[in-house]
């Protein structure tokens, strides 16, 4: 049986009259890379703050590693919030050390681990810089180190790639994948679904304070397949029989849907007879497409 590192049961959180989480249930399998996806205002940050015990839910339960979530579990969780405050006047090394010690790490171990991570990310020469000298991306790298330094079982990243250029985003992404390989459970929270969809293996879609959809990404993608094929032809004057529907055409690039009782082979056979085919593949819906459809169908 799969073990859950975190279960959130029937969580309700209101701010005044506004319901930010309306009976939300989330189950996160140990070792998974879990995408918490949804538009701005959906309730993602509220849920992450509750998991990190920064705020308390009005009702509902949280089970962490098999037991009710308790204060000390914070030592087993790493959270990189989107709003990342570092003290501007402090030196980078000094600040990182302070934050590592706040997590309960002894001085020597904190120094050793920080040096390891700073060197791994090639930022050792920032140690004596003031935080205010760092760019947004640089500060985010330091924050990343401080988030993972105590080797937590569960890591929660809010919009992790937003402040990075593509090269540094790739570096951080690889580090996160490495942590995952070593058994750490990862939660990504983002409104930019395309930024994490290929690295997550489980997702929950949140909209308007409610979970709309949840499960293994492969299953969800499979459930939302709609028999549509993306086809490129040499020519741009395709005419098809009634068995197929052309949903969209951009020049010689077509989106074609199979009608009932027809298969990809039927479509190929018909195309081969009259057309020169450049490419042919099933159009798998993106997480964005799935989200839009799931919200509409509710
Ligand atoms: P997300 O992270 O998905 O963008 P949030 O959890 O930040 O969503 O917010 C969910 C809703 O709750 C939003 O409508 C937001 O305006 C509201 N909200 C969040 N924090 C507070 C707060 N401290 N007081 C009042 N309303 C809040």
Short mmCIF file of C-alpha atoms and ligand atoms in Angstrom, two decimals:
data_model
loop_
_atom_site.label_atom_id
_atom_site.label_comp_id
_atom_site.label_asym_id
_atom_site.label_seq_id
_atom_site.Cartn_x
_atom_site.Cartn_y
_atom_site.Cartn_z
CA UNK A 1 0.00 0.00 0.00
CA UNK A 2 1.13 3.52 -0.73
CA UNK A 3 2.05 5.50 2.32
CA UNK A 4 0.81 9.06 2.71
CA UNK A 5 3.19 11.65 4.05
CA UNK A 6 0.35 14.16 4.39
CA UNK A 7 -3.42 13.96 4.46
CA UNK A 8 -5.54 17.09 4.77
CA UNK A 9 -9.11 16.15 5.67
CA UNK A 10 -12.10 18.40 5.20
CA UNK A 11 -10.19 21.63 5.73
CA UNK A 12 -12.23 24.81 6.09
CA UNK A 13 -10.71 28.27 6.41
CA UNK A 14 -12.55 31.55 6.32
CA UNK A 15 -11.25 35.12 6.38
CA UNK A 16 -14.25 37.07 7.64
CA UNK A 17 -17.05 36.31 5.18
CA UNK A 18 -14.70 34.97 2.57
CA UNK A 19 -14.20 31.20 2.41
CA UNK A 20 -10.61 30.53 1.30
CA UNK A 21 -10.85 26.73 1.70
CA UNK A 22 -14.18 24.96 1.53
CA UNK A 23 -13.93 21.36 2.81
CA UNK A 24 -10.69 20.63 0.98
CA UNK A 25 -9.25 17.11 0.97
CA UNK A 26 -5.70 16.42 -0.19
CA UNK A 27 -3.71 13.19 -0.03
CA UNK A 28 0.00 13.26 -0.72
CA UNK A 29 1.83 10.01 -1.27
CA UNK A 30 5.29 9.73 0.24
CA UNK A 31 7.99 10.28 -2.35
CA UNK A 32 5.68 11.88 -4.91
CA UNK A 33 6.09 15.19 -6.69
CA UNK A 34 2.75 16.82 -6.11
CA UNK A 35 1.46 19.84 -8.01
CA UNK A 36 -1.00 22.06 -6.18
CA UNK A 37 -2.41 23.90 -9.15
CA UNK A 38 -4.99 26.62 -9.49
CA UNK A 39 -5.50 30.26 -10.43
CA UNK A 40 -4.61 33.18 -8.18
CA UNK A 41 -6.95 33.39 -5.24
CA UNK A 42 -7.87 29.68 -5.37
CA UNK A 43 -6.65 29.05 -1.82
CA UNK A 44 -3.24 27.43 -2.40
CA UNK A 45 -1.22 29.73 -0.13
CA UNK A 46 -3.82 29.38 2.61
CA UNK A 47 -3.48 25.59 2.43
CA UNK A 48 0.34 25.76 2.51
CA UNK A 49 0.25 28.10 5.49
CA UNK A 50 -2.03 25.66 7.28
CA UNK A 51 0.31 22.73 6.54
CA UNK A 52 3.19 24.82 7.90
CA UNK A 53 1.17 25.75 10.97
CA UNK A 54 1.54 29.47 10.26
CA UNK A 55 -2.25 29.71 10.47
CA UNK A 56 -4.81 27.24 11.82
CA UNK A 57 -7.82 25.93 9.91
CA UNK A 58 -11.33 26.67 11.23
CA UNK A 59 -12.03 22.96 10.99
CA UNK A 60 -10.58 19.81 9.50
CA UNK A 61 -7.64 17.57 10.29
CA UNK A 62 -4.06 17.17 9.13
CA UNK A 63 -2.23 13.89 9.33
CA UNK A 64 1.53 14.03 8.85
CA UNK A 65 3.51 10.81 8.48
CA UNK A 66 0.69 8.77 10.05
CA UNK A 67 -0.08 11.01 13.06
CA UNK A 68 -1.94 14.26 13.68
CA UNK A 69 0.28 17.15 12.59
CA UNK A 70 2.07 18.64 15.57
CA UNK A 71 4.30 21.62 16.31
CA UNK A 72 7.57 19.64 16.14
CA UNK A 73 6.79 18.37 12.64
CA UNK A 74 7.92 21.76 11.35
CA UNK A 75 11.47 20.39 11.62
CA UNK A 76 10.52 17.79 9.00
CA UNK A 77 8.98 20.27 6.58
CA UNK A 78 10.73 22.84 4.39
CA UNK A 79 8.67 25.71 2.99
CA UNK A 80 9.75 28.25 0.42
CA UNK A 81 6.97 30.83 0.34
CA UNK A 82 6.44 33.11 -2.64
CA UNK A 83 6.95 36.18 -0.49
CA UNK A 84 10.52 35.68 0.57
CA UNK A 85 11.88 38.07 3.10
CA UNK A 86 15.58 38.26 3.86
CA UNK A 87 17.02 41.03 6.04
CA UNK A 88 18.63 43.37 3.54
CA UNK A 89 21.39 44.69 5.77
CA UNK A 90 22.68 41.32 6.95
CA UNK A 91 25.47 39.43 5.20
CA UNK A 92 24.33 36.42 3.19
CA UNK A 93 26.29 33.79 5.15
CA UNK A 94 25.34 35.28 8.50
CA UNK A 95 21.67 35.32 7.51
CA UNK A 96 21.69 31.79 6.13
CA UNK A 97 23.35 30.57 9.32
CA UNK A 98 20.76 32.37 11.45
CA UNK A 99 17.90 30.79 9.50
CA UNK A 100 19.48 27.32 9.59
CA UNK A 101 19.87 27.59 13.37
CA UNK A 102 16.24 28.68 13.68
CA UNK A 103 15.40 25.25 12.30
CA UNK A 104 17.19 23.70 15.21
CA UNK A 105 20.48 22.87 13.52
CA UNK A 106 23.58 22.96 15.73
CA UNK A 107 26.10 25.68 14.74
CA UNK A 108 28.78 23.41 13.29
CA UNK A 109 26.38 21.27 11.34
CA UNK A 110 24.67 24.37 9.98
CA UNK A 111 27.99 25.82 8.77
CA UNK A 112 29.04 22.52 7.23
CA UNK A 113 25.73 22.02 5.39
CA UNK A 114 25.60 25.64 4.24
CA UNK A 115 29.13 25.43 2.85
CA UNK A 116 28.16 22.20 1.08
CA UNK A 117 25.09 23.78 -0.54
CA UNK A 118 26.74 27.11 -1.33
CA UNK A 119 29.55 25.31 -3.05
CA UNK A 120 27.17 22.93 -4.83
CA UNK A 121 25.24 25.89 -6.24
CA UNK A 122 28.47 27.77 -6.95
CA UNK A 123 27.60 30.74 -4.72
CA UNK A 124 30.33 30.47 -2.08
CA UNK A 125 31.67 33.90 -3.01
CA UNK A 126 28.34 35.46 -1.99
CA UNK A 127 28.92 34.50 1.65
CA UNK A 128 30.23 37.94 2.68
CA UNK A 129 27.96 39.98 0.40
CA UNK A 130 25.10 41.95 1.87
CA UNK A 131 21.65 40.59 1.03
CA UNK A 132 20.75 43.95 -0.58
CA UNK A 133 23.49 43.36 -3.16
CA UNK A 134 21.75 40.24 -4.45
CA UNK A 135 19.38 40.18 -7.42
CA UNK A 136 15.96 38.58 -6.96
CA UNK A 137 17.18 35.32 -8.49
CA UNK A 138 20.32 35.29 -6.31
CA UNK A 139 18.29 35.87 -3.15
CA UNK A 140 16.00 33.06 -4.22
CA UNK A 141 18.95 30.68 -4.52
CA UNK A 142 19.96 31.50 -0.94
CA UNK A 143 16.37 30.94 0.16
CA UNK A 144 16.34 27.62 -1.60
CA UNK A 145 19.41 26.50 0.36
CA UNK A 146 17.86 27.58 3.64
CA UNK A 147 14.66 25.72 2.77
CA UNK A 148 16.36 22.38 2.10
CA UNK A 149 19.27 22.62 4.57
CA UNK A 150 17.70 20.56 7.37
CA UNK A 151 16.91 17.69 5.01
CA UNK A 152 13.13 17.78 5.47
CA UNK A 153 10.89 14.85 4.54
CA UNK A 154 8.42 17.19 2.87
CA UNK A 155 9.39 20.21 0.80
CA UNK A 156 6.84 22.82 -0.24
CA UNK A 157 7.70 25.32 -2.95
CA UNK A 158 5.43 28.21 -3.82
CA UNK A 159 5.96 29.43 -7.39
CA UNK A 160 9.52 28.09 -7.23
CA UNK A 161 10.70 29.18 -10.66
CA UNK A 162 9.13 32.62 -10.85
CA UNK A 163 12.21 34.72 -10.03
CA UNK A 164 14.77 32.70 -11.98
CA UNK A 165 16.24 33.05 -15.43
CA UNK A 166 16.02 29.82 -17.48
CA UNK A 167 19.53 28.64 -16.56
CA UNK A 168 19.05 29.01 -12.82
CA UNK A 169 15.50 27.66 -13.04
CA UNK A 170 17.00 24.52 -14.62
CA UNK A 171 19.66 24.28 -11.88
CA UNK A 172 17.07 24.52 -9.11
CA UNK A 173 14.76 22.13 -10.90
CA UNK A 174 17.55 19.54 -11.11
CA UNK A 175 18.35 19.98 -7.43
CA UNK A 176 14.67 19.43 -6.60
CA UNK A 177 14.56 16.30 -8.76
CA UNK A 178 17.69 15.04 -7.00
CA UNK A 179 16.04 15.58 -3.60
CA UNK A 180 13.01 13.70 -4.89
CA UNK A 181 15.18 10.78 -6.03
CA UNK A 182 16.54 10.58 -2.50
CA UNK A 183 13.03 10.11 -1.14
CA UNK A 184 11.91 13.64 -0.25
CA UNK A 185 8.27 14.39 -1.02
CA UNK A 186 7.84 17.60 -3.01
CA UNK A 187 4.84 19.90 -3.28
CA UNK A 188 4.83 22.57 -5.95
CA UNK A 189 2.23 25.26 -5.76
CA UNK A 190 1.70 27.37 -8.84
CA UNK A 191 -0.85 29.15 -11.01
CA UNK A 192 1.42 28.60 -14.01
CA UNK A 193 0.41 25.00 -14.62
CA UNK A 194 2.70 24.50 -17.59
CA UNK A 195 5.74 25.32 -15.41
CA UNK A 196 5.52 22.09 -13.42
CA UNK A 197 3.23 19.71 -15.29
CA UNK A 198 5.98 17.57 -16.74
CA UNK A 199 7.75 17.06 -13.42
CA UNK A 200 4.75 16.30 -11.22
CA UNK A 201 3.45 12.76 -10.91
CA UNK A 202 0.40 13.70 -8.83
CA UNK A 203 -1.70 16.83 -8.87
CA UNK A 204 -4.63 18.54 -7.25
CA UNK A 205 -6.49 21.28 -9.07
CA UNK A 206 -7.94 23.90 -6.76
CA UNK A 207 -10.46 26.47 -7.86
CA UNK A 208 -12.56 28.82 -5.76
CA UNK A 209 -11.55 27.21 -2.44
CA UNK A 210 -12.41 23.68 -3.61
CA UNK A 211 -10.51 20.70 -4.99
CA UNK A 212 -11.79 20.18 -8.51
CA UNK A 213 -9.66 17.22 -9.46
CA UNK A 214 -6.95 15.12 -7.83
CA UNK A 215 -4.85 12.06 -8.62
CA UNK A 216 -1.95 10.64 -10.62
CA UNK A 217 -1.23 12.94 -13.55
CA UNK A 218 -1.10 10.05 -16.02
CA UNK A 219 -4.57 8.92 -15.06
CA UNK A 220 -5.97 12.44 -15.22
CA UNK A 221 -4.40 13.06 -18.62
CA UNK A 222 -5.77 9.75 -19.82
CA UNK A 223 -9.26 10.54 -18.54
CA UNK A 224 -9.25 13.83 -20.44
CA UNK A 225 -8.06 12.49 -23.79
CA UNK A 226 -10.60 13.40 -26.40
CA UNK A 227 -9.60 11.46 -29.50
CA UNK A 228 -7.96 14.43 -31.12
CA UNK A 229 -4.94 14.19 -33.39
CA UNK A 230 -2.52 16.85 -34.41
CA UNK A 231 -1.69 16.35 -38.07
CA UNK A 232 0.70 18.18 -40.41
CA UNK A 233 0.27 17.66 -44.12
CA UNK A 234 2.16 18.82 -47.16
CA UNK A 235 -0.91 20.63 -48.50
CA UNK A 236 -3.47 22.86 -46.81
CA UNK A 237 -6.65 21.88 -48.62
CA UNK A 238 -7.74 18.82 -46.66
CA UNK A 239 -11.24 17.49 -47.04
CA UNK A 240 -12.28 14.57 -44.83
CA UNK A 241 -15.21 12.19 -44.74
CA UNK A 242 -17.92 12.50 -42.10
CA UNK A 243 -16.08 10.11 -39.82
CA UNK A 244 -13.80 12.92 -38.68
CA UNK A 245 -14.16 16.49 -37.56
CA UNK A 246 -11.59 19.19 -38.26
CA UNK A 247 -11.53 21.21 -35.03
CA UNK A 248 -8.89 23.67 -36.12
CA UNK A 249 -6.66 24.48 -39.07
CA UNK A 250 -3.55 26.68 -39.11
CA UNK A 251 -2.18 26.48 -42.65
CA UNK A 252 -1.18 22.85 -43.18
CA UNK A 253 -1.52 21.98 -39.45
CA UNK A 254 -4.81 20.40 -38.44
CA UNK A 255 -6.49 19.33 -35.21
CA UNK A 256 -8.75 16.43 -36.12
CA UNK A 257 -11.18 14.64 -33.84
CA UNK A 258 -12.33 11.07 -34.41
CA UNK A 259 -16.07 10.54 -34.33
CA UNK A 260 -17.55 7.57 -32.51
CA UNK A 261 -16.42 4.11 -33.61
CA UNK A 262 -13.45 5.35 -35.59
CA UNK A 263 -9.81 4.83 -34.73
CA UNK A 264 -6.51 6.53 -35.38
CA UNK A 265 -5.88 3.86 -38.02
CA UNK A 266 -9.06 4.85 -39.86
CA UNK A 267 -7.90 8.45 -39.91
CA UNK A 268 -4.42 7.48 -41.09
CA UNK A 269 -5.84 5.25 -43.82
CA UNK A 270 -7.99 8.05 -45.13
CA UNK A 271 -5.15 10.57 -45.01
CA UNK A 272 -2.67 8.24 -46.71
CA UNK A 273 -4.98 7.77 -49.67
CA UNK A 274 -5.08 11.45 -50.60
CA UNK A 275 -2.41 13.33 -48.67
CA UNK A 276 1.29 13.51 -47.98
CA UNK A 277 1.70 13.32 -44.19
CA UNK A 278 4.48 15.26 -42.44
CA UNK A 279 3.54 14.37 -38.87
CA UNK A 280 0.75 12.67 -36.96
CA UNK A 281 0.34 12.47 -33.20
CA UNK A 282 -2.34 12.32 -30.57
CA UNK A 283 -3.03 15.65 -28.95
CA UNK A 284 -2.72 15.07 -25.20
CA UNK A 285 -4.52 17.84 -23.31
CA UNK A 286 -2.32 20.18 -21.30
CA UNK A 287 -2.99 20.73 -17.60
CA UNK A 288 -4.37 24.14 -18.57
CA UNK A 289 -6.87 22.50 -21.00
CA UNK A 290 -7.82 19.98 -18.32
CA UNK A 291 -8.33 22.68 -15.73
CA UNK A 292 -10.60 24.70 -18.00
CA UNK A 293 -12.67 21.63 -18.87
CA UNK A 294 -12.87 20.39 -15.26
CA UNK A 295 -14.04 23.78 -14.00
CA UNK A 296 -16.61 24.08 -16.79
CA UNK A 297 -17.99 20.58 -16.14
CA UNK A 298 -18.44 21.10 -12.42
P1 LIG B 1 -3.71 31.49 -3.85
O1 LIG B 1 -2.46 31.20 -3.10
O2 LIG B 1 -4.28 30.31 -4.54
O3 LIG B 1 -3.53 32.66 -4.81
P2 LIG B 1 -4.73 32.45 -1.31
O4 LIG B 1 -4.77 31.30 -0.40
O5 LIG B 1 -3.60 33.41 -1.17
O6 LIG B 1 -4.84 31.94 -2.82
O7 LIG B 1 -6.07 33.28 -1.16
C1 LIG B 1 -7.36 32.69 -1.22
C2 LIG B 1 -8.39 33.79 -1.02
O8 LIG B 1 -8.34 34.23 0.33
C3 LIG B 1 -8.17 35.01 -1.89
O9 LIG B 1 -9.43 35.49 -2.29
C4 LIG B 1 -7.50 36.00 -0.96
O10 LIG B 1 -7.81 37.31 -1.32
C5 LIG B 1 -8.09 35.63 0.39
N1 LIG B 1 -7.12 35.88 1.50
C6 LIG B 1 -5.90 35.33 1.62
N2 LIG B 1 -5.30 35.73 2.76
C7 LIG B 1 -6.18 36.56 3.37
C8 LIG B 1 -6.17 37.30 4.62
N3 LIG B 1 -5.12 37.24 5.44
N4 LIG B 1 -7.26 38.04 4.90
C9 LIG B 1 -8.32 38.07 4.07
N5 LIG B 1 -8.41 37.42 2.91
C10 LIG B 1 -7.35 36.66 2.54
#
